mmCIF file of N, CA and C in Angstrom:
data_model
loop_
_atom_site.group_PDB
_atom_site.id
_atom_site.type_symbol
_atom_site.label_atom_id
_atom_site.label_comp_id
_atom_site.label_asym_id
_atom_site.label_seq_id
_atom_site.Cartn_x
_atom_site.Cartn_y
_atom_site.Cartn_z
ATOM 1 N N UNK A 1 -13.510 20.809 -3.827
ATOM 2 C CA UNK A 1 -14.388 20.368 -2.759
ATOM 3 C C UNK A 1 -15.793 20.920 -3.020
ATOM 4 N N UNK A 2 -16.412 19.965 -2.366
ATOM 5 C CA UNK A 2 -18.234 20.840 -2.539
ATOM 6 C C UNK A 2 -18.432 22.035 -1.837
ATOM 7 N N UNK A 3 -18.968 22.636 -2.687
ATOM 8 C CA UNK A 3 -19.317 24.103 -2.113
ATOM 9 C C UNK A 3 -19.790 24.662 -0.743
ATOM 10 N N UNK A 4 -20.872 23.341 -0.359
ATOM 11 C CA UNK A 4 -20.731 23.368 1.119
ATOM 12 C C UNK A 4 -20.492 22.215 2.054
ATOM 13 N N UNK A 5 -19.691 22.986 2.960
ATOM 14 C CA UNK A 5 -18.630 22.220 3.984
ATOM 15 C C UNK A 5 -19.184 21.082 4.444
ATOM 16 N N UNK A 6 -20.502 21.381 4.566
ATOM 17 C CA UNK A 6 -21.043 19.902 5.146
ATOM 18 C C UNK A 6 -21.021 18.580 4.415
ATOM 19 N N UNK A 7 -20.610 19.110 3.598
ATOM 20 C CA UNK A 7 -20.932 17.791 2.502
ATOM 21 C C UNK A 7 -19.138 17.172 1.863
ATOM 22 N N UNK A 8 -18.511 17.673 2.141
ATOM 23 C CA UNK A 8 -17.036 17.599 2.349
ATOM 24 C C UNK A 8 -17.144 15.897 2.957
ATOM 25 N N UNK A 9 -16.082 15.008 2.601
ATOM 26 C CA UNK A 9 -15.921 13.779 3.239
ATOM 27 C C UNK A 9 -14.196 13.562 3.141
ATOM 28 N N UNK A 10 -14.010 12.598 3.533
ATOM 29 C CA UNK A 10 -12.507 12.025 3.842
ATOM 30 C C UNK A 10 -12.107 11.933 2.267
ATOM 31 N N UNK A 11 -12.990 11.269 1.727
ATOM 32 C CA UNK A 11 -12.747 11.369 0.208
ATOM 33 C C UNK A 11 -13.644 11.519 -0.472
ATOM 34 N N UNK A 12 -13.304 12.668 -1.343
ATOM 35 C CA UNK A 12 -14.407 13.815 -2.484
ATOM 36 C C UNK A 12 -13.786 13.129 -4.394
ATOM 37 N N UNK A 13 -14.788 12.705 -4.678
ATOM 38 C CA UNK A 13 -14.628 12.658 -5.731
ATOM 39 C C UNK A 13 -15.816 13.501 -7.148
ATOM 40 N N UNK A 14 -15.261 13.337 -8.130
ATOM 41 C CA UNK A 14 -15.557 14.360 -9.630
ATOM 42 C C UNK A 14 -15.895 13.181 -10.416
ATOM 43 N N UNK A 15 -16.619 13.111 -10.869
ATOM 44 C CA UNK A 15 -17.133 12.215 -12.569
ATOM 45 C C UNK A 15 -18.221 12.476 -13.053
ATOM 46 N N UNK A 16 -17.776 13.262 -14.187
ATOM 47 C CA UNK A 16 -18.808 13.819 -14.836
ATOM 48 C C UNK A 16 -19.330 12.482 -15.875
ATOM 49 N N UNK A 17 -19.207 11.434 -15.887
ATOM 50 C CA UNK A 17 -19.778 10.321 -16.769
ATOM 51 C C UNK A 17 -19.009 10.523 -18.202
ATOM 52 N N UNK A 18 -17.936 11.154 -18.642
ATOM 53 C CA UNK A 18 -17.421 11.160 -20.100
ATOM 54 C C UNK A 18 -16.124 10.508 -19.627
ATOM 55 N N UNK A 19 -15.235 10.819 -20.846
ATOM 56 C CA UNK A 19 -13.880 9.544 -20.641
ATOM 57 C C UNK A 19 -12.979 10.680 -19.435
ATOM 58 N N UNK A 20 -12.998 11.614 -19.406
ATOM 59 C CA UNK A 20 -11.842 12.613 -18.665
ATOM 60 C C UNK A 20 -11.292 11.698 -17.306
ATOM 61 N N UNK A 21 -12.213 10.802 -16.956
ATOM 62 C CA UNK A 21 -11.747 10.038 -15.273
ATOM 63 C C UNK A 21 -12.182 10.600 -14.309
ATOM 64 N N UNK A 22 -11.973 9.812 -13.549
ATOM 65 C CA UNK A 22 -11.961 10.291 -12.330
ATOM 66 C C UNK A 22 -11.164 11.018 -11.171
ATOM 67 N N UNK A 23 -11.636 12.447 -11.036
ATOM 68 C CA UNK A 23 -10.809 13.231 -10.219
ATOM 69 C C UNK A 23 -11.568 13.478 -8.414
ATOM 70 N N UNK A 24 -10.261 12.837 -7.898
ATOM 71 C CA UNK A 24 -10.128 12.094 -6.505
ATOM 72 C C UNK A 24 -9.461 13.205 -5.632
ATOM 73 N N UNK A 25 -9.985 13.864 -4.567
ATOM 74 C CA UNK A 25 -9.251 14.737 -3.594
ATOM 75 C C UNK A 25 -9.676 14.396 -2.433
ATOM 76 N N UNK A 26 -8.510 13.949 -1.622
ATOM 77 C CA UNK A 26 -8.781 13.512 -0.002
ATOM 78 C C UNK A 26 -8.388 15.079 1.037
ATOM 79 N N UNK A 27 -9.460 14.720 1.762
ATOM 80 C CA UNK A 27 -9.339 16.102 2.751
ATOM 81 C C UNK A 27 -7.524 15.898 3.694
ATOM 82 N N UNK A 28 -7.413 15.872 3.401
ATOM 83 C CA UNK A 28 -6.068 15.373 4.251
ATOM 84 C C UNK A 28 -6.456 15.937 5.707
ATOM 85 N N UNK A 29 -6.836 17.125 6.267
ATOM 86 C CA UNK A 29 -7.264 16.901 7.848
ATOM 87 C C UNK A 29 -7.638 16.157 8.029
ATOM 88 N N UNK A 30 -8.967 15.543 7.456
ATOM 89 C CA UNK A 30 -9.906 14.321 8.675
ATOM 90 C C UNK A 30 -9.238 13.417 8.490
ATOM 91 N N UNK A 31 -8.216 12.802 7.433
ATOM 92 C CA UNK A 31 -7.657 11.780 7.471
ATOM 93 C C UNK A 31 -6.907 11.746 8.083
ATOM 94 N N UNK A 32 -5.706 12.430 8.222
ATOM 95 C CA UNK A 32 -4.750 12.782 9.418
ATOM 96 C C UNK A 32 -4.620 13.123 10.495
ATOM 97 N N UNK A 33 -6.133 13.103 10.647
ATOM 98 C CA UNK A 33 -5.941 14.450 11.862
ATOM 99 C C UNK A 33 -5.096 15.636 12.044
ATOM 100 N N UNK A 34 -5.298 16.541 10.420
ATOM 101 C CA UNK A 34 -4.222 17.676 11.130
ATOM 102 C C UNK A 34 -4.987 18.893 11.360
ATOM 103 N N UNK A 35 -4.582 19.925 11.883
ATOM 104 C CA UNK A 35 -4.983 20.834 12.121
ATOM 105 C C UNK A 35 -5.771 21.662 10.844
ATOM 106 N N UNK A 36 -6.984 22.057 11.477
ATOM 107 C CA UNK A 36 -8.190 22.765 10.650
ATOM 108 C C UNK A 36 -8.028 23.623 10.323
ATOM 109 N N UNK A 37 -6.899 24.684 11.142
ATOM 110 C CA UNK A 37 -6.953 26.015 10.741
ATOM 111 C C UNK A 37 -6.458 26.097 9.078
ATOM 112 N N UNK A 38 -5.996 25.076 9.005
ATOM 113 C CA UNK A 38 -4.789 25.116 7.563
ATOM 114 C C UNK A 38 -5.300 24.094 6.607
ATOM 115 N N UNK A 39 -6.433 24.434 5.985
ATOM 116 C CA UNK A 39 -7.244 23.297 4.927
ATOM 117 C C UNK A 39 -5.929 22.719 4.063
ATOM 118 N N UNK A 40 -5.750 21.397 3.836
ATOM 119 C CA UNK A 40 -5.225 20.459 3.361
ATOM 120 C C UNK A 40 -5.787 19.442 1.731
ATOM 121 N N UNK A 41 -5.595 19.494 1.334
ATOM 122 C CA UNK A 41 -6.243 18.863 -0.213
ATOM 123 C C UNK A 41 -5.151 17.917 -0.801
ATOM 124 N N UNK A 42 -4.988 16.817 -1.226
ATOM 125 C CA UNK A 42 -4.610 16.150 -2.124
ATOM 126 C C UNK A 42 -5.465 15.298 -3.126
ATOM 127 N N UNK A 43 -5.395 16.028 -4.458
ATOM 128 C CA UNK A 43 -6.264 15.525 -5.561
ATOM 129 C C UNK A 43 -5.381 14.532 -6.519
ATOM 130 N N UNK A 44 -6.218 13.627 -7.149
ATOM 131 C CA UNK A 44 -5.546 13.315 -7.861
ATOM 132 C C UNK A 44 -6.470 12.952 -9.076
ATOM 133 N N UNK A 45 -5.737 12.961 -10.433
ATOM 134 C CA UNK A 45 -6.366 13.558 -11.963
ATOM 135 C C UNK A 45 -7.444 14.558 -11.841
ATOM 136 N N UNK A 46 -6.684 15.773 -11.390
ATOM 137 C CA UNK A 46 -8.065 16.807 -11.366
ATOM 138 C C UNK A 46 -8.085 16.877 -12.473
ATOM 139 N N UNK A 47 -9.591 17.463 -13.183
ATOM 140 C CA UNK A 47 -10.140 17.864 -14.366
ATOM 141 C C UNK A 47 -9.731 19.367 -14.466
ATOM 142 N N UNK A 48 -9.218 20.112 -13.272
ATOM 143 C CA UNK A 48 -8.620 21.690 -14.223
ATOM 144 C C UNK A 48 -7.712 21.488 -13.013
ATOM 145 N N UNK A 49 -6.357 22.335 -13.520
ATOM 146 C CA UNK A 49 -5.225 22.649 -12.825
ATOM 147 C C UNK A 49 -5.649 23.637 -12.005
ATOM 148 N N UNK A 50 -4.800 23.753 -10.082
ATOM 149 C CA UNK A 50 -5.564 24.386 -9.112
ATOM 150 C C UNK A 50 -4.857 25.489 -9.361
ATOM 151 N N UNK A 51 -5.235 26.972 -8.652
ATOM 152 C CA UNK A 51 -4.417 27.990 -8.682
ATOM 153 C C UNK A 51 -3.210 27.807 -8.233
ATOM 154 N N UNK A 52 -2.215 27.757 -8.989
ATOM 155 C CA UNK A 52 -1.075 27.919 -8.748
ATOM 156 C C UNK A 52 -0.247 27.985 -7.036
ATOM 157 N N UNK A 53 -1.347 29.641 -6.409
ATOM 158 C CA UNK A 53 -0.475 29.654 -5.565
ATOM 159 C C UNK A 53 -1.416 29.104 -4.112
ATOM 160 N N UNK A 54 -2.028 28.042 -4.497
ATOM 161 C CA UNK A 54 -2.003 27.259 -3.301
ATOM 162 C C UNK A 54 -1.665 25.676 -3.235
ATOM 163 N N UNK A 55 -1.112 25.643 -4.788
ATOM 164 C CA UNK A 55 -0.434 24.307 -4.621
ATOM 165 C C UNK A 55 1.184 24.486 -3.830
ATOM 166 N N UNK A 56 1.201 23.412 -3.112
ATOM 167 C CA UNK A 56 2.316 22.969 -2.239
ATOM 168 C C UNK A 56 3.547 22.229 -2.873
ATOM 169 N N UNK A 57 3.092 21.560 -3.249
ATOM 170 C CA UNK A 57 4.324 20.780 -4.402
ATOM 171 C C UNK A 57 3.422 19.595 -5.250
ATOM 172 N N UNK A 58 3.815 19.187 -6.182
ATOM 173 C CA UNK A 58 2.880 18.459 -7.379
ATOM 174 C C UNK A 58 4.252 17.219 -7.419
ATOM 175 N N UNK A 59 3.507 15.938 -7.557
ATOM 176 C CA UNK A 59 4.629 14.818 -7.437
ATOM 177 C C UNK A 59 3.720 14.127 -8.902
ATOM 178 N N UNK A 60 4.624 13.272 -9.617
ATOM 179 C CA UNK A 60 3.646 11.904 -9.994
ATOM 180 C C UNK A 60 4.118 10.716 -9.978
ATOM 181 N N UNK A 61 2.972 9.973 -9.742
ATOM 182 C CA UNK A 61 3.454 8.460 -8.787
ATOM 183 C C UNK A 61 2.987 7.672 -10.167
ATOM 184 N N UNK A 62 3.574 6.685 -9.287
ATOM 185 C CA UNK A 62 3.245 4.982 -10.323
ATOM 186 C C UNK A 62 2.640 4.230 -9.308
ATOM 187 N N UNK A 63 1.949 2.881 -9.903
ATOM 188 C CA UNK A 63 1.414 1.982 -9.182
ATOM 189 C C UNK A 63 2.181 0.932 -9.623
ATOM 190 N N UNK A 64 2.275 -0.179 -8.766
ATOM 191 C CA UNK A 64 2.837 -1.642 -9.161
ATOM 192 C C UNK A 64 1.790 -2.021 -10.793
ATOM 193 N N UNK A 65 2.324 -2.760 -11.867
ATOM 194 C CA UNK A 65 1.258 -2.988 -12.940
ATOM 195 C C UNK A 65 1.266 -4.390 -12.861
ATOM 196 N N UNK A 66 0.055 -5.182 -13.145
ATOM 197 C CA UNK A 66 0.416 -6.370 -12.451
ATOM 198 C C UNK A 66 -0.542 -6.934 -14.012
ATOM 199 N N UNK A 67 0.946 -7.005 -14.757
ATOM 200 C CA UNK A 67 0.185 -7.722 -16.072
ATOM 201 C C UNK A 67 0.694 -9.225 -15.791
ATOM 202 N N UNK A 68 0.664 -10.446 -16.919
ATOM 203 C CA UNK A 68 1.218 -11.467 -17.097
ATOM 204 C C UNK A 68 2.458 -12.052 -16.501
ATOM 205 N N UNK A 69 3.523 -10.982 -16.722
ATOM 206 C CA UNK A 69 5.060 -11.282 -15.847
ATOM 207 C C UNK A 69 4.656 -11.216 -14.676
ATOM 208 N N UNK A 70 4.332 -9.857 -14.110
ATOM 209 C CA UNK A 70 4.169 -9.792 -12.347
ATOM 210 C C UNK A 70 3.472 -10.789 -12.013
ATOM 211 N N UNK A 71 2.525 -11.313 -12.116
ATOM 212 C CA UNK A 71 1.624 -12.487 -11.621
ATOM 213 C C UNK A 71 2.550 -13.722 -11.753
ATOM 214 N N UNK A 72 3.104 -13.602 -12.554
ATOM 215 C CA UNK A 72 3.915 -15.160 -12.495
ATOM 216 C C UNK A 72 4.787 -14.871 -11.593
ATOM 217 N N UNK A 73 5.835 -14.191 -11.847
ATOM 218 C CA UNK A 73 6.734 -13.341 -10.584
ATOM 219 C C UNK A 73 6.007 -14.011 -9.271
ATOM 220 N N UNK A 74 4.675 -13.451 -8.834
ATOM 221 C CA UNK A 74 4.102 -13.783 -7.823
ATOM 222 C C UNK A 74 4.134 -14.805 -7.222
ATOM 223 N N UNK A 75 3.817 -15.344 -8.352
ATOM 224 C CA UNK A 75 3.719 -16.816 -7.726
ATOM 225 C C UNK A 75 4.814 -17.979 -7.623
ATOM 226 N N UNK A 76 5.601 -17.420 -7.964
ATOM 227 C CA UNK A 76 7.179 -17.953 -8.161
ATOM 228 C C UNK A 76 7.823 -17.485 -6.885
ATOM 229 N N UNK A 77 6.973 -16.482 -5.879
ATOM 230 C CA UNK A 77 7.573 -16.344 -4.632
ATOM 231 C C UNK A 77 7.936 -17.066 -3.426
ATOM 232 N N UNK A 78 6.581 -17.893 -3.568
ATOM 233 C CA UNK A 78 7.582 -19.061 -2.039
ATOM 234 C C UNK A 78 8.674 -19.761 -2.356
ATOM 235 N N UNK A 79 8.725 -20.138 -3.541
ATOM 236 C CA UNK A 79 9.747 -21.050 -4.225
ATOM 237 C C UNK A 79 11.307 -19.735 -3.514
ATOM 238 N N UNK A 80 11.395 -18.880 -3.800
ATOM 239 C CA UNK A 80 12.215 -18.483 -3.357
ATOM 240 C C UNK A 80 12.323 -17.554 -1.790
ATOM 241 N N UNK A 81 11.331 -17.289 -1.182
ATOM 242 C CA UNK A 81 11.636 -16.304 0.045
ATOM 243 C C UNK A 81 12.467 -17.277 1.006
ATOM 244 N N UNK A 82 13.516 -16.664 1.437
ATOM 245 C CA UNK A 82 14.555 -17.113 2.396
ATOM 246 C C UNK A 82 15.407 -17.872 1.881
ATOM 247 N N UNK A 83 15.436 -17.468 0.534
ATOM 248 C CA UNK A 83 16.688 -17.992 0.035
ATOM 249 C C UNK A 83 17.559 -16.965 -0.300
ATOM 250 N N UNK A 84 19.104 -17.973 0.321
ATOM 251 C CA UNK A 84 19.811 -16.966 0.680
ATOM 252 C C UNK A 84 19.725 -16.032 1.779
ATOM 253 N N UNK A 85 18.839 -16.626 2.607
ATOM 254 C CA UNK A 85 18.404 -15.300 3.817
ATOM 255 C C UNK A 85 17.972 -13.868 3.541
ATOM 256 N N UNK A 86 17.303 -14.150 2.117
ATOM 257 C CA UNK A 86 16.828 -12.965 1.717
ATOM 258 C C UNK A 86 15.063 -13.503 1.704
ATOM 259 N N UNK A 87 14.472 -11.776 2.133
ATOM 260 C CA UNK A 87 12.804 -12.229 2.214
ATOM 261 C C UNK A 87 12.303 -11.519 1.570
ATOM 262 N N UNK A 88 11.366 -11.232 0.696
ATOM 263 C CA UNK A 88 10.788 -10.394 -0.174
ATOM 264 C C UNK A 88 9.557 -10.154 1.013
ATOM 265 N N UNK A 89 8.885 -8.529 0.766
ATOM 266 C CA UNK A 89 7.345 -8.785 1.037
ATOM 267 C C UNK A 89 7.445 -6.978 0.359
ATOM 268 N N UNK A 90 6.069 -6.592 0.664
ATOM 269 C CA UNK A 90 5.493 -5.458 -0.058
ATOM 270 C C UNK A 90 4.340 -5.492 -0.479
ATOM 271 N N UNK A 91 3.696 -4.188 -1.025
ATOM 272 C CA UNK A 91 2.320 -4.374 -1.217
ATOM 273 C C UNK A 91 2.214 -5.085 -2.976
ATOM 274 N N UNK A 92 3.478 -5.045 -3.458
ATOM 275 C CA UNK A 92 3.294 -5.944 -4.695
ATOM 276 C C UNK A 92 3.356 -7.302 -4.762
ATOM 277 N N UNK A 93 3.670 -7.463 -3.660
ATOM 278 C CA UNK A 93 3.300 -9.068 -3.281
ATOM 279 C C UNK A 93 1.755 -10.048 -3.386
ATOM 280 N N UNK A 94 0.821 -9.052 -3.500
ATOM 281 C CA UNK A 94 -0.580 -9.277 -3.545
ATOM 282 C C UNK A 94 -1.186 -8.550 -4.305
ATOM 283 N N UNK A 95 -2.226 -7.559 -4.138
ATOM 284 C CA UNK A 95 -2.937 -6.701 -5.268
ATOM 285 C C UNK A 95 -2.242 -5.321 -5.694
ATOM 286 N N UNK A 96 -1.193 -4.768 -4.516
ATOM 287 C CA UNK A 96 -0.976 -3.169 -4.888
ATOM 288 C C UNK A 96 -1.424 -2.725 -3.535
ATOM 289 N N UNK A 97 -2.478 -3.405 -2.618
ATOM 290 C CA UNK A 97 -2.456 -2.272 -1.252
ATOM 291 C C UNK A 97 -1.637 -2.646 -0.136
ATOM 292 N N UNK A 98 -1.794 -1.199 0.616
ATOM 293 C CA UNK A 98 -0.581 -1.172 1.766
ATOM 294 C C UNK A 98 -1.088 -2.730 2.312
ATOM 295 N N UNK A 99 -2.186 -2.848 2.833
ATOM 296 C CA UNK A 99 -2.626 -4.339 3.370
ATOM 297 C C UNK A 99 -1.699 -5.562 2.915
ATOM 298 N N UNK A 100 -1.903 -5.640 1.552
ATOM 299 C CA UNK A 100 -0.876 -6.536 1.195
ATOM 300 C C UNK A 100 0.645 -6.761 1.526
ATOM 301 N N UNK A 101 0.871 -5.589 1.551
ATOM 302 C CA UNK A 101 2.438 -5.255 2.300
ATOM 303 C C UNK A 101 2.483 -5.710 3.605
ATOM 304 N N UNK A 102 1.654 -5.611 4.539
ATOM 305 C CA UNK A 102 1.675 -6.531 5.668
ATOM 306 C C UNK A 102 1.237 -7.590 5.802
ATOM 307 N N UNK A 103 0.081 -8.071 5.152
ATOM 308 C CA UNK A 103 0.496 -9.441 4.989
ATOM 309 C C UNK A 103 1.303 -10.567 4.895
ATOM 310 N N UNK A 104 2.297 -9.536 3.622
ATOM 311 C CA UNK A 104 2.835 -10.221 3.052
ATOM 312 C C UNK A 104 4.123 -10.322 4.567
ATOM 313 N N UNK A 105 4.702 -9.635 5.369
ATOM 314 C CA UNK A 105 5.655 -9.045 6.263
ATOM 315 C C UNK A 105 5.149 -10.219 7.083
ATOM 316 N N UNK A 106 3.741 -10.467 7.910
ATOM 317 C CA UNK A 106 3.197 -11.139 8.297
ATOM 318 C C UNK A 106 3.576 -12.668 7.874
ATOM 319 N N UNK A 107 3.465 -12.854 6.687
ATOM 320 C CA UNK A 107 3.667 -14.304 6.049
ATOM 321 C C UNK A 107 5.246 -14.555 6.394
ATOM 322 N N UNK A 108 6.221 -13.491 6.310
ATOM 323 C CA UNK A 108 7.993 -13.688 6.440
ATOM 324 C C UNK A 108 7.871 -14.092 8.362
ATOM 325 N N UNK A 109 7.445 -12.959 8.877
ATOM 326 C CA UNK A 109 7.428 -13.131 10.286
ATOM 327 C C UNK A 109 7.355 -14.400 11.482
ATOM 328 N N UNK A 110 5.968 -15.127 10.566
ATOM 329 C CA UNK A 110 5.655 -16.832 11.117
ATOM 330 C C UNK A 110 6.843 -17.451 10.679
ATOM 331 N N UNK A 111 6.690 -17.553 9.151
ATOM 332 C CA UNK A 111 8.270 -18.256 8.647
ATOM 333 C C UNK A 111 9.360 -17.900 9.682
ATOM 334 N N UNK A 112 9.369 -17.397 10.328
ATOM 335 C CA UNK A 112 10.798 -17.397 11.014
ATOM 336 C C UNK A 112 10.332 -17.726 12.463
ATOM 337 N N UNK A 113 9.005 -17.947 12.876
ATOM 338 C CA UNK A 113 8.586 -18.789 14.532
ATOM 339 C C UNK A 113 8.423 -17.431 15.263
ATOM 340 N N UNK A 114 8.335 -16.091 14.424
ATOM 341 C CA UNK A 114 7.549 -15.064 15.311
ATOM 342 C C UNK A 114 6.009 -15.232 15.459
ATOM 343 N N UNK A 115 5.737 -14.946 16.632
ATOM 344 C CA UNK A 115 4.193 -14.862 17.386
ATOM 345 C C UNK A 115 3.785 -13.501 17.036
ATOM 346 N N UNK A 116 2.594 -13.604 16.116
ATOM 347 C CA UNK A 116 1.814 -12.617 15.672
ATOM 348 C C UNK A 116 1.165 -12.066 16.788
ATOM 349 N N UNK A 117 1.123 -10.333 17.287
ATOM 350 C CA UNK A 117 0.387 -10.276 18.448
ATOM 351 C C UNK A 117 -1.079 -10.357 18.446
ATOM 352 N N UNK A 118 -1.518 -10.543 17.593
ATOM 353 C CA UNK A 118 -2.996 -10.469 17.212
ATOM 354 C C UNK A 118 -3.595 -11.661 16.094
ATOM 355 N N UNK A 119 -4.445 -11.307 15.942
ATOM 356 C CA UNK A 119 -5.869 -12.644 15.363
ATOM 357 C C UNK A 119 -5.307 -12.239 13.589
ATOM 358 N N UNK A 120 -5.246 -13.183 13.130
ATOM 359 C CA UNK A 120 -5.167 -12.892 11.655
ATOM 360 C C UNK A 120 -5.210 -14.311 11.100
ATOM 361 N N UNK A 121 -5.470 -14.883 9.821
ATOM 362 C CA UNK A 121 -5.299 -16.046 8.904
ATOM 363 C C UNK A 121 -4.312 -16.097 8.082
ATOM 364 N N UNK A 122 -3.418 -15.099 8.068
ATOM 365 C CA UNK A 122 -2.197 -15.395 7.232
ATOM 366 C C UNK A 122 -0.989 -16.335 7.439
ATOM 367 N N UNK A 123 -0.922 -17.137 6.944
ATOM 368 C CA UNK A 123 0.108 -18.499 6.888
ATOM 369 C C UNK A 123 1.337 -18.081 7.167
ATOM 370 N N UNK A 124 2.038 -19.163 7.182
ATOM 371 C CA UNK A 124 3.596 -18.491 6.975
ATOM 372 C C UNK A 124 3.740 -19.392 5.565
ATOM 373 N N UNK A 125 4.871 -18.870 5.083
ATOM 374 C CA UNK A 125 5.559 -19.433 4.036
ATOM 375 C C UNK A 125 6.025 -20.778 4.287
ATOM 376 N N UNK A 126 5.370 -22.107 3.336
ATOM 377 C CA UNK A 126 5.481 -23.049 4.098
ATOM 378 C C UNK A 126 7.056 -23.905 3.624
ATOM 379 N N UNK A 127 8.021 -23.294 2.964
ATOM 380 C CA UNK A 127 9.216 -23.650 2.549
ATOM 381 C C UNK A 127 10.256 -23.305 3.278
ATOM 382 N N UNK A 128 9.838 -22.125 4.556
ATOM 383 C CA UNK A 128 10.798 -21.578 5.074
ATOM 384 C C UNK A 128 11.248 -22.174 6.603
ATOM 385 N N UNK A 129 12.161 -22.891 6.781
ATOM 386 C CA UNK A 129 11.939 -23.756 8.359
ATOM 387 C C UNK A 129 12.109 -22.397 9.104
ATOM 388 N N UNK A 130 11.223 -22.922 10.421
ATOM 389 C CA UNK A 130 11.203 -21.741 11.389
ATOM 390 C C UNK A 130 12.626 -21.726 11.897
ATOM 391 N N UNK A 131 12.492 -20.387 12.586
ATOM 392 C CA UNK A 131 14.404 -19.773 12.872
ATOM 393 C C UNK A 131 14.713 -20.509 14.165
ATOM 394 N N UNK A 132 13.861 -21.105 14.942
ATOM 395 C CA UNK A 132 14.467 -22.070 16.085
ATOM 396 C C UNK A 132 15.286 -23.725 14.872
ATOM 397 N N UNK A 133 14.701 -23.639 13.865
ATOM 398 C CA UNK A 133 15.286 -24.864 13.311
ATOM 399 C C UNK A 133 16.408 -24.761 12.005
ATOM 400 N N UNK A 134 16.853 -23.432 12.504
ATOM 401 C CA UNK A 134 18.092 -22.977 11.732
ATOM 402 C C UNK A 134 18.723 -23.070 12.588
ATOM 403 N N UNK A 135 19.888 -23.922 11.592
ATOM 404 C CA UNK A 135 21.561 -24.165 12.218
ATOM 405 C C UNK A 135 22.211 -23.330 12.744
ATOM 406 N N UNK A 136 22.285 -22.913 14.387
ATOM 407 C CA UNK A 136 23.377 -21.502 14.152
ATOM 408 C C UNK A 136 24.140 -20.739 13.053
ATOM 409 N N UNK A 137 25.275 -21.744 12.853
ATOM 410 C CA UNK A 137 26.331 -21.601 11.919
ATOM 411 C C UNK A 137 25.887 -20.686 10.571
ATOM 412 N N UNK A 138 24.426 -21.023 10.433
ATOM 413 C CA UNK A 138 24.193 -20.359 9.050
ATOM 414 C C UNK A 138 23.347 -19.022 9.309
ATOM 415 N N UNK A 139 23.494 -19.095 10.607
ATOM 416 C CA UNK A 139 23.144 -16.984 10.399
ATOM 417 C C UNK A 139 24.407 -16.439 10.815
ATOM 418 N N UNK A 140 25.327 -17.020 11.213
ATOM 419 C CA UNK A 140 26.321 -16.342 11.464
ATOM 420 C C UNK A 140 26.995 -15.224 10.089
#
C-alpha cells in the first residue's frame, strides 16, 4: 500500500513499466466493509513475497480461458439450454465477469416466464418455451 493512508483506494495497484506485471492489492475493508481495526489486503502478482507472518493463507486461482473452443462452445449454447431440463449459465457464459453470470441466470429465468424484478435488456433464450407452455407431464 502507499505509504500514506490517504492515498490508499479500494484498489492499489504496482507497475513499474518492465515485463514483471502488474501487482494488484484490494483494501478488502472499504470493499467489504469490514472492520478497520484489522487492516485487510488481498494482492495479487505481487512483485516481492509479503512477510510471512502476516499472510493469512495464499490460494491460486484460474480464470475461464476463452480461446477458439470456448467461443464456439459459446455460441453453441442456445442450441442447447433446456435441453433435457438442464440450463447452463455462469460468468463463462460471456466474458469471465461475475456480471455475466447473471446475465446469463437472467437469460434462463425469462426462458422459463419469470418476471425480472427490475429494468434490464437481457432476452430470454429464444428456443426455450416458457414454463406456463410446458406439458405438465414433462416436469414431472
Amino acid at each position: 500500500m502507499p505509504r500514506r493512508r490517504q492515498a490508499w483506494g479500494a484498489w492499489n495497484y504496482i507497475g513499474d513499466g518492465e515485463d514483471e506485471g502488474l501487482c494488484l492489492t484490494y483494501w478488502m475493508n472499504r470493499l467489504q466493509s469490514i472492520d478497520g481495526a484489522y487492516p485487510l489486503f488481498e494482492t495479487l502478482n505481487p512483485h516481492r513475497e509479503p512477510c510471512a507472518d502476516l499472510v493469512h493463507a495464499s490460494f491460486n486461482y484460474a480464470h475461464p480461458v476463452f480461446d477458439t473452443a470456448a467461443i464456439a462452445g459459446q455460441r453453441q449454447l442456445p442450441s442447447i439450454q433446456g435441453s433435457g431440463k438442464l440450463f447452463y449459465a455462469g460468468a463463462w457464459t460471456g466474458h469471465g465477469f461475475h456480471e455475466d453470470g447473471l446475465k446469463s441466470a437472467i437469460a434462463i429465468a425469462r426462458s422459463l416466464g419469470v418476471e425480472i424484478p427490475w429494468k434490464t435488456n437481457v432476452a430470454a433464450y429464444p428456443a426455450i418455451p416458457p414454463l406456463a407452455q410446458v406439458d405438465e407431464r414433462e416436469i414431472a
